[in-house]
Protein backbone atom coordinates (compact mmCIF):
# COMPACT_ATOMS: atom_id res chain seq x y z
CA UNK A 1 -0.99 -0.29 -8.33
CA UNK A 2 -2.27 2.57 -8.41
CA UNK A 3 -5.84 3.37 -7.38
CA UNK A 4 -8.35 5.57 -8.85
CA UNK A 5 -6.83 8.95 -7.25
CA UNK A 6 -3.21 7.59 -8.99
CA UNK A 7 -4.46 7.79 -12.01
CA UNK A 8 -6.64 10.99 -12.11
CA UNK A 9 -3.95 13.30 -11.00
CA UNK A 10 -2.26 11.86 -14.67
CA UNK A 11 -5.27 12.05 -16.82
CA UNK A 12 -4.74 16.07 -15.57
CA UNK A 13 -1.73 16.29 -16.03
CA UNK A 14 -1.93 14.71 -19.35
CA UNK A 15 -4.94 17.03 -20.31
CA UNK A 16 -2.51 20.06 -18.74
CA UNK A 17 0.93 19.39 -20.59
CA UNK A 18 0.33 17.24 -24.26
CA UNK A 19 -3.67 17.52 -25.01
CA UNK A 20 -3.55 19.52 -28.42
CA UNK A 21 -0.18 17.53 -28.90
CA UNK A 22 0.72 15.53 -31.54
CA UNK A 23 3.19 12.25 -31.37
CA UNK A 24 5.52 12.09 -33.66
CA UNK A 25 7.82 8.83 -33.12
CA UNK A 26 7.64 5.24 -31.01
CA UNK A 27 10.55 3.58 -28.87
CA UNK A 28 10.17 0.40 -26.84
CA UNK A 29 12.62 -1.86 -26.09
CA UNK A 30 9.33 -4.56 -24.09
CA UNK A 31 7.38 -4.97 -26.64
CA UNK A 32 5.54 -7.21 -25.04
CA UNK A 33 3.76 -4.76 -23.27
CA UNK A 34 2.51 -3.79 -26.55
CA UNK A 35 -0.88 -6.13 -26.88
CA UNK A 36 -2.12 -4.85 -29.59
CA UNK A 37 -2.04 -4.44 -33.00
CA UNK A 38 1.39 -5.92 -34.08
CA UNK A 39 4.45 -3.75 -32.52
CA UNK A 40 5.24 -3.01 -35.57
CA UNK A 41 1.65 -1.64 -36.57
CA UNK A 42 0.75 -0.23 -33.12
CA UNK A 43 4.37 1.52 -34.42
CA UNK A 44 2.85 2.70 -38.18
CA UNK A 45 -0.03 3.62 -36.66
CA UNK A 46 0.25 5.98 -32.96
CA UNK A 47 2.68 8.55 -35.59
CA UNK A 48 1.06 11.75 -36.51
CA UNK A 49 -1.70 11.17 -34.10
CA UNK A 50 -2.97 14.36 -32.63
CA UNK A 51 -3.88 14.07 -28.81
CA UNK A 52 -7.06 14.70 -28.32
CA UNK A 53 -7.04 14.72 -24.86
CA UNK A 54 -6.89 11.87 -21.29
CA UNK A 55 -9.40 10.09 -19.60
CA UNK A 56 -10.18 7.44 -16.72
CA UNK A 57 -11.84 4.86 -15.87
CA UNK A 58 -11.08 3.21 -13.00
CA UNK A 59 -8.05 2.32 -13.19
CA UNK A 60 -7.49 2.34 -16.48
CA UNK A 61 -6.36 5.57 -18.88
CA UNK A 62 -7.34 6.62 -22.22
CA UNK A 63 -5.81 9.01 -24.30
CA UNK A 64 -7.98 9.37 -27.80
CA UNK A 65 -6.07 10.29 -31.07
CA UNK A 66 -7.10 11.95 -34.02
CA UNK A 67 -8.88 9.63 -36.67
CA UNK A 68 -10.93 7.59 -34.71
CA UNK A 69 -8.19 6.12 -32.14
CA UNK A 70 -7.34 5.54 -28.68
CA UNK A 71 -4.23 4.53 -26.71
CA UNK A 72 -5.48 2.64 -24.09
CA UNK A 73 -3.32 2.09 -21.03
CA UNK A 74 -2.90 0.28 -17.92
CA UNK A 75 -0.12 1.62 -15.65
CA UNK A 76 -0.09 -3.21 -13.76
CA UNK A 77 2.28 -2.54 -10.58
CA UNK A 78 4.95 -0.38 -11.44
CA UNK A 79 4.37 1.79 -13.43
CA UNK A 80 3.94 5.86 -14.44
CA UNK A 81 3.96 8.35 -16.75
CA UNK A 82 6.64 10.77 -17.18
CA UNK A 83 5.68 14.32 -19.57
CA UNK A 84 9.26 15.33 -20.62
CA UNK A 85 11.51 17.86 -22.47
CA UNK A 86 13.54 16.59 -25.04
CA UNK A 87 15.72 18.42 -27.12
CA UNK A 88 15.17 15.62 -31.19
CA UNK A 89 12.15 13.99 -30.70
CA UNK A 90 13.47 11.84 -33.61
CA UNK A 91 15.80 10.92 -32.20
CA UNK A 92 15.63 6.43 -31.51
CA UNK A 93 16.96 5.53 -28.73
CA UNK A 94 18.75 1.79 -29.73
CA UNK A 95 17.99 -0.74 -27.26
CA UNK A 96 20.32 -0.67 -23.25
CA UNK A 97 21.34 2.83 -24.70
CA UNK A 98 20.46 5.13 -22.13
CA UNK A 99 17.51 6.99 -22.59
CA UNK A 100 17.21 11.61 -20.73
CA UNK A 101 16.06 13.82 -22.05
CA UNK A 102 18.51 17.18 -23.42
CA UNK A 103 17.97 19.88 -20.87
CA UNK A 104 15.98 23.21 -23.18
CA UNK A 105 15.33 26.31 -22.62
CA UNK A 106 11.53 28.07 -23.41
CA UNK A 107 8.73 25.48 -24.42
CA UNK A 108 8.65 22.31 -23.14
CA UNK A 109 12.38 22.92 -20.63
CA UNK A 110 11.91 21.62 -17.15
CA UNK A 111 11.08 23.70 -13.98
CA UNK A 112 13.59 22.90 -11.48
CA UNK A 113 11.62 21.62 -8.56
CA UNK A 114 11.25 18.59 -11.57
CA UNK A 115 14.89 17.54 -12.11
CA UNK A 116 15.95 15.98 -9.45
CA UNK A 117 12.47 13.57 -9.87
CA UNK A 118 13.46 12.48 -13.17
CA UNK A 119 16.88 11.89 -11.80
CA UNK A 120 15.32 9.37 -8.61
CA UNK A 121 15.90 5.63 -8.99
CA UNK A 122 12.22 5.13 -9.48
CA UNK A 123 12.05 6.79 -12.67
CA UNK A 124 14.21 5.67 -14.33
CA UNK A 125 12.70 2.32 -16.16
CA UNK A 126 12.29 3.62 -19.31
CA UNK A 127 10.64 1.36 -21.52
CA UNK A 128 8.39 2.90 -24.26
CA UNK A 129 8.84 6.38 -25.37
CA UNK A 130 5.93 8.24 -27.61
CA UNK A 131 8.37 11.45 -28.80
CA UNK A 132 6.15 14.56 -29.29
CA UNK A 133 6.45 17.15 -30.88
CA UNK A 134 7.07 20.95 -28.96
CA UNK A 135 10.25 19.11 -27.76
CA UNK A 136 8.27 16.73 -25.16
CA UNK A 137 7.66 12.55 -24.94
CA UNK A 138 5.22 10.87 -23.29
CA UNK A 139 7.45 7.84 -21.25
CA UNK A 140 6.85 4.77 -20.04
CA UNK A 141 8.78 3.98 -16.40
CA UNK A 142 7.27 0.25 -15.19
CA UNK A 143 10.22 -1.16 -12.76
CA UNK A 144 8.31 -4.70 -13.56
CA UNK A 145 7.51 -4.48 -16.80
CA UNK A 146 4.10 -5.93 -16.37
CA UNK A 147 2.26 -3.05 -17.77
CA UNK A 148 -0.56 -3.48 -20.94
CA UNK A 149 -0.49 -0.90 -24.14
CA UNK A 150 -3.60 -1.57 -26.54
CA UNK A 151 -4.44 0.88 -29.39
CA UNK A 152 -7.74 0.56 -30.99
CA UNK A 153 -10.47 2.70 -31.96
CA UNK A 154 -12.26 5.02 -29.78
CA UNK A 155 -15.77 3.48 -30.16
CA UNK A 156 -14.16 -0.01 -30.25
CA UNK A 157 -11.87 0.40 -26.64
CA UNK A 158 -15.04 0.74 -23.69
CA UNK A 159 -15.39 -3.07 -25.77
CA UNK A 160 -12.51 -4.34 -24.38
CA UNK A 161 -13.04 -7.13 -22.19
CA UNK A 162 -10.89 -5.52 -19.35
CA UNK A 163 -13.45 -2.86 -19.45
CA UNK A 164 -15.80 -4.02 -20.36
CA UNK A 165 -16.30 -6.19 -17.07
CA UNK A 166 -16.08 -2.72 -14.79
CA UNK A 167 -18.50 -1.85 -12.37
CA UNK A 168 -19.44 1.54 -11.79
CA UNK A 169 -16.79 4.29 -11.22
CA UNK A 170 -15.65 4.64 -7.85
CA UNK A 171 -15.98 8.58 -8.85
CA UNK A 172 -18.29 8.87 -11.18
CA UNK A 173 -22.03 10.80 -11.38
CA UNK A 174 -23.83 6.61 -11.77
CA UNK A 175 -21.99 6.45 -8.54
CA UNK A 176 -25.04 7.60 -5.49
CA UNK A 177 -26.08 6.33 -2.50
CA UNK A 178 -28.95 4.29 -4.39
CA UNK A 179 -26.82 2.78 -6.86
CA UNK A 180 -23.84 1.87 -3.92
CA UNK A 181 -27.19 0.22 -2.42
CA UNK A 182 -28.12 -1.99 -4.43
CA UNK A 183 -24.99 -3.08 -5.63
CA UNK A 184 -25.01 -4.85 -1.64
CA UNK A 185 -27.74 -6.34 -1.71
CA UNK A 186 -28.53 -9.35 -1.19
CA UNK A 187 -24.64 -9.81 -0.66
CA UNK A 188 -23.51 -10.99 2.61
CA UNK A 189 -19.80 -11.16 2.65
CA UNK A 190 -17.15 -9.38 4.15
CA UNK A 191 -17.61 -5.04 2.98
CA UNK A 192 -13.60 -4.86 3.06
CA UNK A 193 -14.12 -7.88 0.11
CA UNK A 194 -17.10 -5.97 -2.61
CA UNK A 195 -14.94 -2.73 -2.25
CA UNK A 196 -12.02 -4.26 -3.49
CA UNK A 197 -13.91 -5.77 -6.23
CA UNK A 198 -14.07 -3.89 -9.93
CA UNK A 199 -16.72 -5.43 -11.43
CA UNK A 200 -19.27 -3.73 -8.48
CA UNK A 201 -17.15 -0.61 -8.19
CA UNK A 202 -13.67 0.20 -9.87
CA UNK A 203 -11.62 2.62 -8.48
CA UNK A 204 -10.63 1.69 -5.17
CA UNK A 205 -7.33 -1.33 -4.14
CA UNK A 206 -5.89 -2.46 -1.16
CA UNK A 207 -5.10 1.28 0.14
CA UNK A 208 -8.04 3.35 -0.17
CA UNK A 209 -9.86 -0.14 0.93
CA UNK A 210 -8.72 0.88 5.07
CA UNK A 211 -8.87 4.62 4.53
CA UNK A 212 -12.55 4.39 3.69
CA UNK A 213 -13.38 2.02 6.32
CA UNK A 214 -11.59 3.44 9.02
CA UNK A 215 -12.85 6.81 8.59
CA UNK A 216 -16.49 5.46 7.49
CA UNK A 217 -15.58 3.36 11.89
CA UNK A 218 -16.87 0.66 9.81
CA UNK A 219 -14.33 -2.52 10.30
CA UNK A 220 -13.33 -4.84 6.63
CA UNK A 221 -14.06 -8.46 8.02
CA UNK A 222 -17.56 -6.54 8.65
CA UNK A 223 -20.94 -8.86 6.54
CA UNK A 224 -22.59 -6.91 4.25
CA UNK A 225 -26.19 -8.32 5.96
CA UNK A 226 -25.10 -7.05 8.77
CA UNK A 227 -24.09 -3.20 8.40
CA UNK A 228 -26.97 -0.90 8.57
CA UNK A 229 -28.37 1.68 6.44
CA UNK A 230 -26.16 4.27 8.45
CA UNK A 231 -23.12 2.72 8.17
CA UNK A 232 -23.79 1.79 4.20
CA UNK A 233 -24.37 5.69 3.61
CA UNK A 234 -21.44 6.41 6.20
CA UNK A 235 -19.36 4.20 3.84
CA UNK A 236 -20.79 5.54 0.57
CA UNK A 237 -19.39 9.07 2.05
CA UNK A 238 -16.49 8.63 3.38
CA UNK A 239 -15.57 6.71 -0.69
CA UNK A 240 -15.93 10.09 -2.28
CA UNK A 241 -14.84 11.86 1.09
CA UNK A 242 -10.61 10.11 0.84
CA UNK A 243 -11.19 10.37 -2.86
CA UNK A 244 -10.90 13.92 -3.64
CA UNK A 245 -8.52 14.71 -0.67
CA UNK A 246 -6.24 12.48 -2.34
CA UNK A 247 -7.03 13.33 -5.61
CA UNK A 248 -5.95 16.26 -3.96
CA UNK A 249 -3.23 15.77 -3.09
CA UNK A 250 -2.06 13.30 -6.28
CA UNK A 251 -2.29 10.63 -5.66
CA UNK A 252 0.14 7.66 -2.53
CA UNK A 253 3.07 7.14 -3.33
CA UNK A 254 3.96 3.79 -1.26
CA UNK A 255 6.29 2.53 -3.22
CA UNK A 256 7.44 2.90 -6.64
CA UNK A 257 4.07 5.60 -7.82
CA UNK A 258 5.14 8.97 -9.13
CA UNK A 259 3.18 11.80 -10.92
CA UNK A 260 4.39 13.26 -14.51
CA UNK A 261 6.87 15.35 -13.40
CA UNK A 262 8.91 12.15 -11.64
CA UNK A 263 7.05 14.10 -8.07
CA UNK A 264 5.61 11.40 -4.93
CA UNK A 265 2.12 11.63 -4.42
CA UNK A 266 1.45 13.16 -0.81
CA UNK A 267 -1.93 11.72 0.39
CA UNK A 268 1.03 8.97 2.59
CA UNK A 269 1.74 11.43 5.18
CA UNK A 270 -1.69 11.41 6.14
CA UNK A 271 -3.32 8.60 6.26
CA UNK A 272 -4.45 6.60 9.60
CA UNK A 273 -3.65 3.06 9.51
CA UNK A 274 -2.78 2.32 6.06
CA UNK A 275 0.35 0.42 6.85
CA UNK A 276 0.90 1.93 10.06
CA UNK A 277 0.50 -1.67 11.68
CA UNK A 278 1.59 -1.73 15.54
CA UNK A 279 1.29 2.20 15.21
CA UNK A 280 -1.69 4.63 17.58
CA UNK A 281 -4.37 5.72 16.28
CA UNK A 282 -4.55 9.34 15.57
CA UNK A 283 -8.32 9.23 17.02
CA UNK A 284 -8.29 6.76 20.17
CA UNK A 285 -4.74 6.33 20.54
CA UNK A 286 -4.61 2.52 20.52
CA UNK A 287 -2.66 -0.02 18.25
CA UNK A 288 -3.66 -0.15 15.03
CA UNK A 289 -3.64 -3.35 13.67
CA UNK A 290 -3.03 -5.57 10.92
CA UNK A 291 -5.28 -8.62 9.97
CA UNK A 292 -5.84 -11.03 6.58
CA UNK A 293 -8.17 -10.55 4.16
CA UNK A 294 -8.58 -11.78 0.68
CA UNK A 295 -4.88 -12.72 0.64
CA UNK A 296 -4.79 -8.62 1.12
CA UNK A 297 -3.12 -7.41 4.21
CA UNK A 298 -5.69 -4.40 5.61
CA UNK A 299 -4.75 -2.06 8.39
CA UNK A 300 -8.20 -0.93 10.80
CA UNK A 301 -8.43 0.45 14.61
CA UNK A 302 -10.80 -1.90 16.81
CA UNK A 303 -11.86 0.63 19.01
CA UNK A 304 -12.89 2.38 16.31
CA UNK A 305 -14.10 0.55 14.12
CA UNK A 306 -17.02 -1.46 14.81
């Protein structure tokens, strides 16, 4: 599942590529993904709305539209958004017909380095298309079709149950060391479990949990009560540090994630422990290990992490 850095990369791209554009039509071959309102009402209400901008809370994407509406998208396990050129944004494809943009010249045209990325198989599972003016389209590729889409009033969108229950965003100004200490206070579960709980800190997933704890030198199984103030400070600092680096490298493409140009991220090239079971630790040369924690795999160096 795309985590905070991947979603932030997408949001940044959307603000650069489609902010100010207008949605002129919508197509979908997987109506179950439209959770609210009904598909028919969604298709009507989304049209002719100008895109004011995109933002993020945790792993959730919000695209604010004109007249007080917001489009909410959760990518789930295999989803990613692509911004493509399209020669005829009013042309709605029939169910089952292959969807592919036509090469364009001028505004909206693909860069030379985007052609192959859009053609990659991982970018071919298009189930939803927002046709925009200026010969562009926003397309939702989702292999397993777990993605979720909602259109609601902007002032109500943050009250969705899945948003309201979220904890502080890991990259927000509100997530201070003091706030992190308050979150951990009186808890005595493994730090590797706590970091994954979106109700406490929103945005950290399985990949970055391993990397954060490795950089902090803390074993994931360590109980909160046994952590020193200095260790808690190191974990906090490395949440920010690892995320900033991952955002700069445009996220991690461990599986299906791609950016809005269909290109993979770059953080997987610099990961230290995640998915490196059996490899030598880059710090000490000992072997990276893998174990289960909270039903998910965790990767660590038993020599560098205590």
